[in-house]
Short mmCIF file of C-alpha atoms and ligand atoms in Angstrom, two decimals:
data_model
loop_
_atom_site.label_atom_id
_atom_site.label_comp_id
_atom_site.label_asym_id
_atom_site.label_seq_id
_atom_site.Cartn_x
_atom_site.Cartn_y
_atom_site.Cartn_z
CA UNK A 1409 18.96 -51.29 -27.63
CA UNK A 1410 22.70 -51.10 -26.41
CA UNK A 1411 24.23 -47.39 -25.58
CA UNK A 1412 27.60 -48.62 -26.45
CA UNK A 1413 29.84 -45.96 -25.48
CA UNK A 1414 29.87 -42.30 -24.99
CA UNK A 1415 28.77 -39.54 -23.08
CA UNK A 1416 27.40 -35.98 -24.57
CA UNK A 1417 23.80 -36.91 -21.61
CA UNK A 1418 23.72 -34.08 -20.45
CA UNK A 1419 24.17 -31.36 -23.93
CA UNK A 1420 22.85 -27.85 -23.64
CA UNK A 1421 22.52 -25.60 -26.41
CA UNK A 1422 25.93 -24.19 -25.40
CA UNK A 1423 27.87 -27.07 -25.28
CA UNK A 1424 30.12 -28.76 -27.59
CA UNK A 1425 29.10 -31.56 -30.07
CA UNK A 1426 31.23 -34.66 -29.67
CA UNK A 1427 34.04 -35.15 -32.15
CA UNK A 1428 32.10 -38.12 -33.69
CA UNK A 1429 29.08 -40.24 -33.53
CA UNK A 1430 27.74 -43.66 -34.88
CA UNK A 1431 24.60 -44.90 -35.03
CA UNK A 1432 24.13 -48.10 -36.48
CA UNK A 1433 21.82 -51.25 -37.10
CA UNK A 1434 18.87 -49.53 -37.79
CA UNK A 1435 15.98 -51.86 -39.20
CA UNK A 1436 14.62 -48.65 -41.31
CA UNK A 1437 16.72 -44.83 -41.50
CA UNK A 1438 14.59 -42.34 -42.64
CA UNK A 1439 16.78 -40.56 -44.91
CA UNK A 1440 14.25 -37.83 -46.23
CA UNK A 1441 12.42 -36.88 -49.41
CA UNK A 1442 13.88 -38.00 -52.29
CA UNK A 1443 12.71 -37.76 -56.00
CA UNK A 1444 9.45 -40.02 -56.36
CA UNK A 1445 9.28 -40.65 -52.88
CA UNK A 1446 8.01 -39.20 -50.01
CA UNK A 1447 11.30 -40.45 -47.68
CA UNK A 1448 14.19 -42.55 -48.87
CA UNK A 1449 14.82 -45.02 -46.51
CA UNK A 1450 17.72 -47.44 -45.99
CA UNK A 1451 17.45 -51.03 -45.01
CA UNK A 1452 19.83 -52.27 -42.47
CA UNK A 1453 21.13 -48.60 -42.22
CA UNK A 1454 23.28 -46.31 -40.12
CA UNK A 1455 24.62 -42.68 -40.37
CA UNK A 1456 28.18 -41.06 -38.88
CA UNK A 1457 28.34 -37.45 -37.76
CA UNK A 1458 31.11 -35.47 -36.84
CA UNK A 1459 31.27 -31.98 -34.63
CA UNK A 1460 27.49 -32.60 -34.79
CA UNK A 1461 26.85 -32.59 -38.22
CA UNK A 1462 26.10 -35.55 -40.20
CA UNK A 1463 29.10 -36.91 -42.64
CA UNK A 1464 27.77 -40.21 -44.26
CA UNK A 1465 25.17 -42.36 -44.41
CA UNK A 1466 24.13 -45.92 -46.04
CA UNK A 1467 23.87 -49.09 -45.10
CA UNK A 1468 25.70 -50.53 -41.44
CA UNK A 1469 28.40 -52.61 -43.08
CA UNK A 1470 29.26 -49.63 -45.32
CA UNK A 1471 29.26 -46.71 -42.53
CA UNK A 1472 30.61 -48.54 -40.67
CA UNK A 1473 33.55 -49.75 -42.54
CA UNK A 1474 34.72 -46.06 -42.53
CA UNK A 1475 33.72 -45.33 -39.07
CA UNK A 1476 33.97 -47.92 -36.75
CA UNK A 1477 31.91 -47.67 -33.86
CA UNK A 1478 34.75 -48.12 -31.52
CA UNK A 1479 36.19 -44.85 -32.59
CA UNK A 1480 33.08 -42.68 -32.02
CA UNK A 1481 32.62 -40.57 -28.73
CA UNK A 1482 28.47 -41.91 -28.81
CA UNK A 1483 27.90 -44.39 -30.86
CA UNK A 1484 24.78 -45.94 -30.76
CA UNK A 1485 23.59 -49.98 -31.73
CA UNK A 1486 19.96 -49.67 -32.91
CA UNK A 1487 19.55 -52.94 -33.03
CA UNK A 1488 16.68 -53.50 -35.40
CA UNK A 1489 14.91 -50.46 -34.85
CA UNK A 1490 13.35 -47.48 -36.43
CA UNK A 1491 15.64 -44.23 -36.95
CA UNK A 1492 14.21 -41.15 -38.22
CA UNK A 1493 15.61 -37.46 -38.42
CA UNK A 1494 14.51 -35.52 -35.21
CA UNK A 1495 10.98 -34.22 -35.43
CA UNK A 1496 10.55 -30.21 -36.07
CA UNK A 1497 6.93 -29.35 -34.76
CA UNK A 1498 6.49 -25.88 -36.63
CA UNK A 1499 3.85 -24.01 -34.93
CA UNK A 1500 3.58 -24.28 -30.85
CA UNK A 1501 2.45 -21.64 -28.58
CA UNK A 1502 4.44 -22.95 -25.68
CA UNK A 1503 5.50 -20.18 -23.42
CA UNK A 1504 2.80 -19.00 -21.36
CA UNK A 1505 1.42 -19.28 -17.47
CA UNK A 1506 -1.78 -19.96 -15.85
CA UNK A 1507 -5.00 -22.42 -15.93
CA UNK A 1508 -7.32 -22.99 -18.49
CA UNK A 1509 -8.18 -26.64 -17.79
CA UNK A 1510 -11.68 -25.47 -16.66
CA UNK A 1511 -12.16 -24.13 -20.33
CA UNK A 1512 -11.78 -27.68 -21.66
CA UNK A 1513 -14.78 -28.47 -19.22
CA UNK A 1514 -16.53 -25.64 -20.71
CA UNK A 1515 -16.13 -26.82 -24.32
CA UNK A 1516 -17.55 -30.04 -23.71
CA UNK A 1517 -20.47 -28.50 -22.44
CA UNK A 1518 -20.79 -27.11 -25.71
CA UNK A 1519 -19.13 -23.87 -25.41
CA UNK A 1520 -17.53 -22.76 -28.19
CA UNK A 1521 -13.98 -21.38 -28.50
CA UNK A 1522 -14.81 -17.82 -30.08
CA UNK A 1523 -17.54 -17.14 -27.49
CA UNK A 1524 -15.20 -18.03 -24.89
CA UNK A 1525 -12.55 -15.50 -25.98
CA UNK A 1526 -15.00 -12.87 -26.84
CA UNK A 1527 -15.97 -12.73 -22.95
CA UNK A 1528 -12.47 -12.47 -22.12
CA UNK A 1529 -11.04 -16.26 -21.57
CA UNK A 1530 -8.96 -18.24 -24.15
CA UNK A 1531 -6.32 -16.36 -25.22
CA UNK A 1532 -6.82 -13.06 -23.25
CA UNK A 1533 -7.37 -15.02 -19.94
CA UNK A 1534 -3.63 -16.13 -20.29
CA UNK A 1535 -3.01 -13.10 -21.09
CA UNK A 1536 -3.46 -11.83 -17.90
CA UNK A 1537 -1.35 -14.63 -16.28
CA UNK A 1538 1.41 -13.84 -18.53
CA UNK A 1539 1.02 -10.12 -17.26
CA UNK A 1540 1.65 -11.33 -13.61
CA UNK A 1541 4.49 -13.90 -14.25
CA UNK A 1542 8.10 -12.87 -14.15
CA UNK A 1543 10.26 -13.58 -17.08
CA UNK A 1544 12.01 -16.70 -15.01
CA UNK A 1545 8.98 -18.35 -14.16
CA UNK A 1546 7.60 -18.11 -18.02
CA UNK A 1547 11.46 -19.56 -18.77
CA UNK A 1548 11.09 -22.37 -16.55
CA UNK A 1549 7.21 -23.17 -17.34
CA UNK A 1550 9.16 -23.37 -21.27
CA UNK A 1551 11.50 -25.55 -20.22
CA UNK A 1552 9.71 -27.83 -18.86
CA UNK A 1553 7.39 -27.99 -21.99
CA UNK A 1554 10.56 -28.90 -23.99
CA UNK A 1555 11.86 -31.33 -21.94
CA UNK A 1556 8.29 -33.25 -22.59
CA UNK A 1557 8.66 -32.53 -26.40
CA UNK A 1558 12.01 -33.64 -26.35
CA UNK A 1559 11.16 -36.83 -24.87
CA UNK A 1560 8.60 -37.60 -27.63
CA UNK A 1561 11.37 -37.04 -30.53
CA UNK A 1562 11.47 -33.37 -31.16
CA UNK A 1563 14.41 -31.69 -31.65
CA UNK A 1564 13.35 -28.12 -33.25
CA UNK A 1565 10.22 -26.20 -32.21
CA UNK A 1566 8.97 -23.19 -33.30
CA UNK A 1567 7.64 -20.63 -30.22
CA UNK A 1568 5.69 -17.77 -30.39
CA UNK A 1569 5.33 -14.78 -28.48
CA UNK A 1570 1.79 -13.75 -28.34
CA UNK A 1571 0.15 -13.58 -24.74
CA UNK A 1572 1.90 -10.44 -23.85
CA UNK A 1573 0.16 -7.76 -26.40
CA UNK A 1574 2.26 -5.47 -25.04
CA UNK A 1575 5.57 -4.21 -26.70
CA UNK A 1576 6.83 -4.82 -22.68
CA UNK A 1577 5.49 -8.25 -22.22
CA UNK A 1578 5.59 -9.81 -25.81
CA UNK A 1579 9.19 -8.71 -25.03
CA UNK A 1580 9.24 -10.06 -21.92
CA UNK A 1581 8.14 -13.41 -23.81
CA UNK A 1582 10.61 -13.57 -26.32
CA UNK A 1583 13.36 -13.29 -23.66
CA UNK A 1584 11.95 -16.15 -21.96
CA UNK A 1585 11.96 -18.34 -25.01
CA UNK A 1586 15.83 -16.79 -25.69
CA UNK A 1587 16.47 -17.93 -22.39
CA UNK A 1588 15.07 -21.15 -22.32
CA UNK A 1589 16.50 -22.07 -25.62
CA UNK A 1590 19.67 -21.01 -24.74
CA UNK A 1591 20.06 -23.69 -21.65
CA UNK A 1592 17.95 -26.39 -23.36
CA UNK A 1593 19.25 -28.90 -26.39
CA UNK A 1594 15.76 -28.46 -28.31
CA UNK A 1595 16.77 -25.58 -31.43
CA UNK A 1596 13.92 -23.01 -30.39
CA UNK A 1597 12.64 -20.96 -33.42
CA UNK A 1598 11.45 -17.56 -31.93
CA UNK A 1599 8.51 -15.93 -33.72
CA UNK A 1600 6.61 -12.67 -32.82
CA UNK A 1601 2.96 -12.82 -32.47
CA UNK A 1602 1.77 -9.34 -31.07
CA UNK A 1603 -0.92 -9.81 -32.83
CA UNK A 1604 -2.63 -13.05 -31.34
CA UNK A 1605 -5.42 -11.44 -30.19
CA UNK A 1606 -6.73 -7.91 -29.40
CA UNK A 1607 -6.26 -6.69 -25.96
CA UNK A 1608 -9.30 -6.28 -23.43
CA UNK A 1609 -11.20 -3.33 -23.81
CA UNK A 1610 -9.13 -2.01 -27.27
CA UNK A 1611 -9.79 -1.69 -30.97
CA UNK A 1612 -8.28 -3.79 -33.35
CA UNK A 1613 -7.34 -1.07 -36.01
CA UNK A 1614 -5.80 1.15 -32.98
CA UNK A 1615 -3.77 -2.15 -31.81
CA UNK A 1616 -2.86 -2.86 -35.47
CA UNK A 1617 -1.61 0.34 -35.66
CA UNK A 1618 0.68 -0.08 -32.00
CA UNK A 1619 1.79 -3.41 -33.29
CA UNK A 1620 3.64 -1.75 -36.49
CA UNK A 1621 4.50 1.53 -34.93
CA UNK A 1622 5.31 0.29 -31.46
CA UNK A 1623 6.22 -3.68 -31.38
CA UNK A 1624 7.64 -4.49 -34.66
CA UNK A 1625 10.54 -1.82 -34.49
CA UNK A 1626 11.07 -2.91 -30.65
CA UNK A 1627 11.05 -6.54 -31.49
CA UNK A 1628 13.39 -5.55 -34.75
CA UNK A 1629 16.19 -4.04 -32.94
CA UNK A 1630 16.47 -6.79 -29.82
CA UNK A 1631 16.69 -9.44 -32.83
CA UNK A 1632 14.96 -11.54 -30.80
CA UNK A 1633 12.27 -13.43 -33.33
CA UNK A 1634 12.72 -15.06 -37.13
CA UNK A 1635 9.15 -14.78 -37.82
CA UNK A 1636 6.04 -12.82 -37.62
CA UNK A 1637 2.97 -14.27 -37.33
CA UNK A 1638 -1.10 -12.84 -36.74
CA UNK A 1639 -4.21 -14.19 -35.97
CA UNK A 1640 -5.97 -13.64 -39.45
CA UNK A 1641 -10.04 -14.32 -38.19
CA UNK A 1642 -13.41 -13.52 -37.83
CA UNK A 1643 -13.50 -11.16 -35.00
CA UNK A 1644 -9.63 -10.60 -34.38
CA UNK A 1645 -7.90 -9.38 -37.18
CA UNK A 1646 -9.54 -8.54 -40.78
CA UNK A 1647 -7.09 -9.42 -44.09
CA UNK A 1648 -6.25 -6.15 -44.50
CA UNK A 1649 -4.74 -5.56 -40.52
CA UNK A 1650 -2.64 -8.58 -41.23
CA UNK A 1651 -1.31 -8.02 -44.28
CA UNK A 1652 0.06 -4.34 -42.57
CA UNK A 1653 1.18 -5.98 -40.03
CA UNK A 1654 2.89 -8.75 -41.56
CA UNK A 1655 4.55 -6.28 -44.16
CA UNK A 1656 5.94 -4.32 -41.80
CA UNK A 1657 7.73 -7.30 -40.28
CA UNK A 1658 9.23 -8.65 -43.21
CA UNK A 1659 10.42 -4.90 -43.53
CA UNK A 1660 12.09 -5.32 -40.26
CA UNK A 1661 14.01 -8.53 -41.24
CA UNK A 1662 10.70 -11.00 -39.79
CA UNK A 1663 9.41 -13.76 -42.16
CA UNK A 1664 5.77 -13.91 -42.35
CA UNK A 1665 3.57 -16.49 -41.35
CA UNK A 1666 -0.32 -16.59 -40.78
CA UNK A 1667 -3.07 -18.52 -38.60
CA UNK A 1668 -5.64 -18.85 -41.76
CA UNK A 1669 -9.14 -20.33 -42.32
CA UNK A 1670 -9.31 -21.60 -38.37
CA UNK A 1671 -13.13 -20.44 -37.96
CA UNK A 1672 -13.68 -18.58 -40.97
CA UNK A 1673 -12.37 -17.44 -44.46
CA UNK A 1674 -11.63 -13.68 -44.35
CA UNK A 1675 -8.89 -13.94 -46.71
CA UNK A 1676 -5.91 -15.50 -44.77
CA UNK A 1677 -5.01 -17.22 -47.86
CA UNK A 1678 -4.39 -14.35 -49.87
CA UNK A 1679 -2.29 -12.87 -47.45
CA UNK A 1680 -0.51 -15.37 -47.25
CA UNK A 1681 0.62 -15.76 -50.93
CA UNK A 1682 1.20 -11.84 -51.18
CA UNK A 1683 2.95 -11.20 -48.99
CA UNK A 1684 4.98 -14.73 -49.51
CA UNK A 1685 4.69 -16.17 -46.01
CA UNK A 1686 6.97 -18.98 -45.22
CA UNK A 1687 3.58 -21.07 -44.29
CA UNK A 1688 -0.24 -20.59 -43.88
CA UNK A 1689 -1.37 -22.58 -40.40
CA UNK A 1690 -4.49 -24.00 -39.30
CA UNK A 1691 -6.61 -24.08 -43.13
CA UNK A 1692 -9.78 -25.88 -41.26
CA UNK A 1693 -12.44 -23.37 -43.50
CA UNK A 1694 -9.96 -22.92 -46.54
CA UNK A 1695 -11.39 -23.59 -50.32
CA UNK A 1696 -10.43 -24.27 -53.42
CA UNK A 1697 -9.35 -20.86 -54.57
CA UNK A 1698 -7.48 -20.42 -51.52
CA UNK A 1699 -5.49 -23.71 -51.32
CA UNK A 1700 -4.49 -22.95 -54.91
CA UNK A 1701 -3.22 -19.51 -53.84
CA UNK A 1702 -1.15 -21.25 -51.43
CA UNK A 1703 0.08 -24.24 -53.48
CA UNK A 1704 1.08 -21.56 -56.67
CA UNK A 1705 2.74 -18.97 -54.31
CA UNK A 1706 4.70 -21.84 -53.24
CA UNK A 1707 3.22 -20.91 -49.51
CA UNK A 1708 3.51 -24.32 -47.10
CA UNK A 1709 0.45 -25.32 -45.57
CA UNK A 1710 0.87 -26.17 -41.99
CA UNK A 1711 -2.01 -28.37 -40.50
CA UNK A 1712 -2.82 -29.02 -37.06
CA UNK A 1713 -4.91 -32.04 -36.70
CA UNK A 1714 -4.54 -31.65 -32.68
CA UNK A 1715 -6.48 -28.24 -32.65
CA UNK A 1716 -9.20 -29.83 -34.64
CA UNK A 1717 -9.69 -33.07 -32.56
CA UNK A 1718 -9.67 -30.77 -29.27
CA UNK A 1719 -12.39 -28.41 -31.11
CA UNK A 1720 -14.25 -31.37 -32.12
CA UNK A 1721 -14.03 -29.91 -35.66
CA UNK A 1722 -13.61 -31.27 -39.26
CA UNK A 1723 -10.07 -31.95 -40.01
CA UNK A 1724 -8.01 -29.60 -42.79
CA UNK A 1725 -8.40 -31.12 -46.52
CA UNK A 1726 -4.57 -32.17 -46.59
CA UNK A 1727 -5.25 -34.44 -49.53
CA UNK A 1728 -5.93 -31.37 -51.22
CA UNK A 1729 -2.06 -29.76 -51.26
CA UNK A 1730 -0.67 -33.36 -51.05
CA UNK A 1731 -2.58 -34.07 -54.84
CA UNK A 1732 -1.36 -31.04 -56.10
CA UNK A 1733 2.35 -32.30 -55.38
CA UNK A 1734 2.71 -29.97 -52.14
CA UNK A 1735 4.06 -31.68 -48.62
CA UNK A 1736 1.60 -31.14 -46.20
CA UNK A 1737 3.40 -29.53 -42.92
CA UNK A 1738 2.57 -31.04 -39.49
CA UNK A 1739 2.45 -29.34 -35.94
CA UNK A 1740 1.81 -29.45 -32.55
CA UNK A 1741 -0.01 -25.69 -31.80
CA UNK A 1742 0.86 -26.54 -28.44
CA UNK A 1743 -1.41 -23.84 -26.18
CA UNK A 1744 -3.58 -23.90 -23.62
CA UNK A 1745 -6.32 -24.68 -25.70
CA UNK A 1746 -4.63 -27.74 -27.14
CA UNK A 1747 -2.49 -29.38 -24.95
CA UNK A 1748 -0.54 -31.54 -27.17
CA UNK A 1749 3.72 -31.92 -27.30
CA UNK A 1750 3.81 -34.89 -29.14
CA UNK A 1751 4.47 -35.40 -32.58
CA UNK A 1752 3.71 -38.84 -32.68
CA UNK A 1753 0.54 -38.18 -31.93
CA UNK A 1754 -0.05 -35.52 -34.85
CA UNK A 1755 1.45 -38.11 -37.25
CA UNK A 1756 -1.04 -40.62 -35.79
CA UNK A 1757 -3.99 -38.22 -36.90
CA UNK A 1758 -2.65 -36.85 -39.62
CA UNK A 1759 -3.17 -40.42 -40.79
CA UNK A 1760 -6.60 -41.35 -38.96
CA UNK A 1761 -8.24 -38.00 -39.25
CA UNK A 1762 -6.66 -36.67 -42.64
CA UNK A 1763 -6.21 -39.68 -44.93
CA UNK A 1764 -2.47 -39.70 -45.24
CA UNK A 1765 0.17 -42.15 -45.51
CA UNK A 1766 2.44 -42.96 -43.25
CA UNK A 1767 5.32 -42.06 -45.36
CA UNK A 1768 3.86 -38.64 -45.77
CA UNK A 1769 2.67 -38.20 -41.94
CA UNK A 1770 6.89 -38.76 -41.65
CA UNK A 1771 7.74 -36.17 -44.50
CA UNK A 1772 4.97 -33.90 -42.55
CA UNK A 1773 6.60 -33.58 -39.27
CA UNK A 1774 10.62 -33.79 -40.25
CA UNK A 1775 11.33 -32.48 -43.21
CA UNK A 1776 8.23 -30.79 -44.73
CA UNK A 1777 7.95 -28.90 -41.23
CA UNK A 1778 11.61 -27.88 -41.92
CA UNK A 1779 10.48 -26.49 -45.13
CA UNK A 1780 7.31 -24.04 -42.95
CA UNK A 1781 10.24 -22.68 -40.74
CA UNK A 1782 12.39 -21.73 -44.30
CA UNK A 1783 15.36 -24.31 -42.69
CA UNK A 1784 15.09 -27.56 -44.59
CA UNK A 1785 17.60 -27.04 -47.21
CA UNK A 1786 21.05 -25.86 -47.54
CA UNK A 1787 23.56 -25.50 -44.13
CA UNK A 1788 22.06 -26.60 -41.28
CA UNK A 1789 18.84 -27.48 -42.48
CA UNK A 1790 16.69 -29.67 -40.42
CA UNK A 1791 14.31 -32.68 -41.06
CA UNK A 1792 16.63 -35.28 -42.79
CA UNK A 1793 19.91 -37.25 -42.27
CA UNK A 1794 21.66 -36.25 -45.30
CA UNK A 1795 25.10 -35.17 -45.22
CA UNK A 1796 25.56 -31.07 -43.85
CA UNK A 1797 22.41 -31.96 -42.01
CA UNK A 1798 22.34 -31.33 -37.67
CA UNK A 1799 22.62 -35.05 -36.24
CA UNK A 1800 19.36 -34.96 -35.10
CA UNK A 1801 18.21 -38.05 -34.78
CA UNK A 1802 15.33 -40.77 -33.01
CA UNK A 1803 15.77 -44.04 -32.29
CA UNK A 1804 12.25 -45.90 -31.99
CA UNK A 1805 11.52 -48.64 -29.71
CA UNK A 1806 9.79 -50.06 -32.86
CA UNK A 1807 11.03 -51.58 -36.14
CA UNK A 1808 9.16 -49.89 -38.69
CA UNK A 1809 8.35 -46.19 -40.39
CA UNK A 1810 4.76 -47.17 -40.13
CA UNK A 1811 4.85 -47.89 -36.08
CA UNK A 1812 5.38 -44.38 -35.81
CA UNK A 1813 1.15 -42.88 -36.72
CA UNK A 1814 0.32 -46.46 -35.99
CA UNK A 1815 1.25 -46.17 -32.49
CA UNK A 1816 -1.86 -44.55 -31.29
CA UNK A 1817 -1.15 -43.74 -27.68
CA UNK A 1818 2.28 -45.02 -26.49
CA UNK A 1819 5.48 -42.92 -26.95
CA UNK A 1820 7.82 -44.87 -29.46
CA UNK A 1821 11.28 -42.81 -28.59
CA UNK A 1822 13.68 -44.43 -26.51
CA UNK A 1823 16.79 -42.24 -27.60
CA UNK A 1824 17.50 -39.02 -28.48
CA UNK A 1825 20.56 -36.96 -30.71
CA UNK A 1826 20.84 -33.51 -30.58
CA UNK A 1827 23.49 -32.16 -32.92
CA UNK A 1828 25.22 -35.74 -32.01
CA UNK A 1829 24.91 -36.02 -28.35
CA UNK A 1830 22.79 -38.22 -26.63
CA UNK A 1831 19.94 -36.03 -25.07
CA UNK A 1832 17.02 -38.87 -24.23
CA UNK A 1833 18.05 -42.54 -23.06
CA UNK A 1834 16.06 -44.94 -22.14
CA UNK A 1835 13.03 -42.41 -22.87
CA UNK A 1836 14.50 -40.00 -20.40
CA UNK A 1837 15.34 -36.41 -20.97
CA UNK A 1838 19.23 -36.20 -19.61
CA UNK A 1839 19.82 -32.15 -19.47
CA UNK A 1840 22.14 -30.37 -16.53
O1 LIG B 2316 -3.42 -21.54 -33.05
N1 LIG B 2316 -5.88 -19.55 -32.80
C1 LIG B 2316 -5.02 -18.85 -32.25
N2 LIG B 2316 -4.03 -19.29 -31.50
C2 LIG B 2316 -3.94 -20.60 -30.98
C3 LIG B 2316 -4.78 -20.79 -29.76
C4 LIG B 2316 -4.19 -20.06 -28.63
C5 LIG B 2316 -4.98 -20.18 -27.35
O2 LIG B 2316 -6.16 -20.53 -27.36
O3 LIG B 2316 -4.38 -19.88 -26.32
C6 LIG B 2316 -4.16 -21.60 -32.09
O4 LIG B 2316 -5.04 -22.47 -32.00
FE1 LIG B 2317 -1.57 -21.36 -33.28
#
């Protein structure tokens, strides 16, 4: 591919978009969904944005026309590749310190993940780390986790808090992810998650209870987090804990979400649809009843195909929402217990493992992920090129919608737009 002109390499969140940008001679552009089909795309096609934001799109010879590449700031020749919107990976754990590779060891051995946590590893053991870390070392451990999911075609991640459980250090957390976001060209969605686990040594009712006395109102009035989310399971929090907590944060201006049906049913799903979460994650042990709850309360259903490969468990039914005429959401979970950033590579099994199409492994991690973070439509929604839309954008080093979950191992991005400027190049993150 040919980087005909322009700079924008080196964009931070701060910076300024360029005036205008073309890209142009793509083989496929991913458009988004469309009526009757999962994406629209556009043979031969290219898109022009202007002060980051995308202005028109269609085929090269008619963008073009009206923008000429010459008079862009960063235009970009595709040359008979693949461009799709930016990925959004919904659901990531990313900012947290500390070692758990030994735990992966374990699990092989046949260890399972609850018996790990319940003597004190998993979740709590980093934890502990996150206890001991300063806020610019959690920052910088972030930002370095971004620059790899940048690199493999994401442009919006969702972050939780969640390995502070502490109204100090799940602060401490989402300042980090503030931080971070604010010097990196990824858009960061913050969500709080004081109630990821329950601390060593307390009681789950007395933590529920510090969580929405304590947390929510502190986490409320820094306005640092969109979202709340909880760890609805066997052994960590019952239905009823999570539905108070989850409540009280859409009291406090915090959209709900929920980790549901991971190990075992205890109700997530009905949660979920009461208190009308933005998206149930995880679904591994959900049933019939409970995916219906979801699809009627119009609930999305995030999946995370990476979290069940690492477990070695049974993948998530996601023919089951996609038959009832509900996008199936797709997403990292990037933690310590699944250490996966790319997107690529959950479109590749949410294909192998969960029977979907191609087309629909697309829609699951661009526009119906938009949709589980509540910013797919209207001003500045994510996920598609469509006019209004961020110019977030991938170029492929392939020529074909279908390379992307085909690819089963190698990276397929070669260039990166981030509200217009040129972020990745030649595969390589460019940020000051
Ligand atoms: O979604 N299940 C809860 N939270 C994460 C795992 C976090 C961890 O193990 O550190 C998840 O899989
Ligand atoms: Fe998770």
């Amino acid at each position: 591919m040919r980087e005909e002109s322009g700079s924008g390499e080196s964009a931070t969140a701060g910076s300024e978009p360029p005036e205008r940008t073309v890209v142009h001679g793509a083989s496929e552009l991913v458009v988004g969904p469309d009526d009757g089909v999962e994406v629209e795309t556009i043979t031969d096609g290219a898109f022009a944005a202007e002060d980051g934001r995308v202005v028109a799109i269609g085929t090269t010879d008619e963008v073009l026309r009206e923008y000429p590449a010459g008079s862009a700031d960063v235009a970009v020749d595709a040359d008979g590749r693949l461009v799709t919107p930016g990925f959004v990976d919904p659901h990531s754990h990313a900012v947290f310190a500390g070692d758990r590779t030994d735990e992966f060891a374990a699990k092989l051995r046949g260890k399972s993940y609850e018996d790990i946590l319940a003597e004190g590893g998993g979740i709590l053991r980093t934890v502990r780390a996150v206890r001991e870390a300063d806020e610019a070392t959690l920052t910088a451990n972030l930002l370095e986790h971004l620059d790899v999911m940048l690199a493999h075609g994401t442009t919006t991640v969702e972050v939780k808090s969640g390995y502070g459980l502490s109204t100090e250090s799940e602060l401490k957390l989402l300042r980090a992810i503030d931080a971070a976001a604010e010097a990196h060209p990824v858009s960061v969605v913050p969500t709080f998650m004081g109630a990821h686990a329950v601390p060593d040594g307390d009681d789950a009712e007395a933590y529920t209870r510090r969580v929405v006395d304590e947390q929510i109102p502190a986490v409320a009035e820094q306005g640092i987090a969109d979202f709340c989310d909880v760890f609805c399971e066997r052994g960590v929090f019952s239905a009823d804990q999570s539905r108070r907590i989850l409540e009280a944060g859409r009291e406090a201006g915090l959209t709900p979400k929920i980790h549901a049906d991971e190990f075992a049913d205890v109700g997530a799903t009905g949660v979920a649809a009461d208190v009308g979460a933005a998206s149930a994650d995880h679904l591994l042990r959900t049933d019939d009843d409970g995916a219906d709850r979801l699809v009627e309360a119009g609930v999305t259903p995030v999946l995370l195909p990476g979290t069940a490969f690492a477990l070695g468990e049974a993948y998530a039914d996601a023919r089951r929402f996609l038959d009832a005429g509900t996008p199936v959401a797709l997403a990292t979970d990037f933690n310590p217990n699944c250490f996966a950033r790319s997107m690529g590579f959950v479109a590749t099994l949410g294909c192998v493992g969960m029977g979907m199409t191609p087309a629909e492994s697309v829609r699951g991690v661009t526009h119906a992920a938009a949709e589980a973070l509540d910013r797919a439509d209207g001003a500045g929604g994510v996920g598609t090129l469509r006019p209004g839309a961020p110019a977030d954008a991938v170029v492929h080093g392939v020529g074909k919608l279908v390379d992307v979950p085909y690819s089963l191992d190698v990276n397929t991005v070669e260039t990166v737009l981030s509200k217009g400027s040129r972020v990745v190049a030649d595969g390589r993150v460019a940020r000051e």
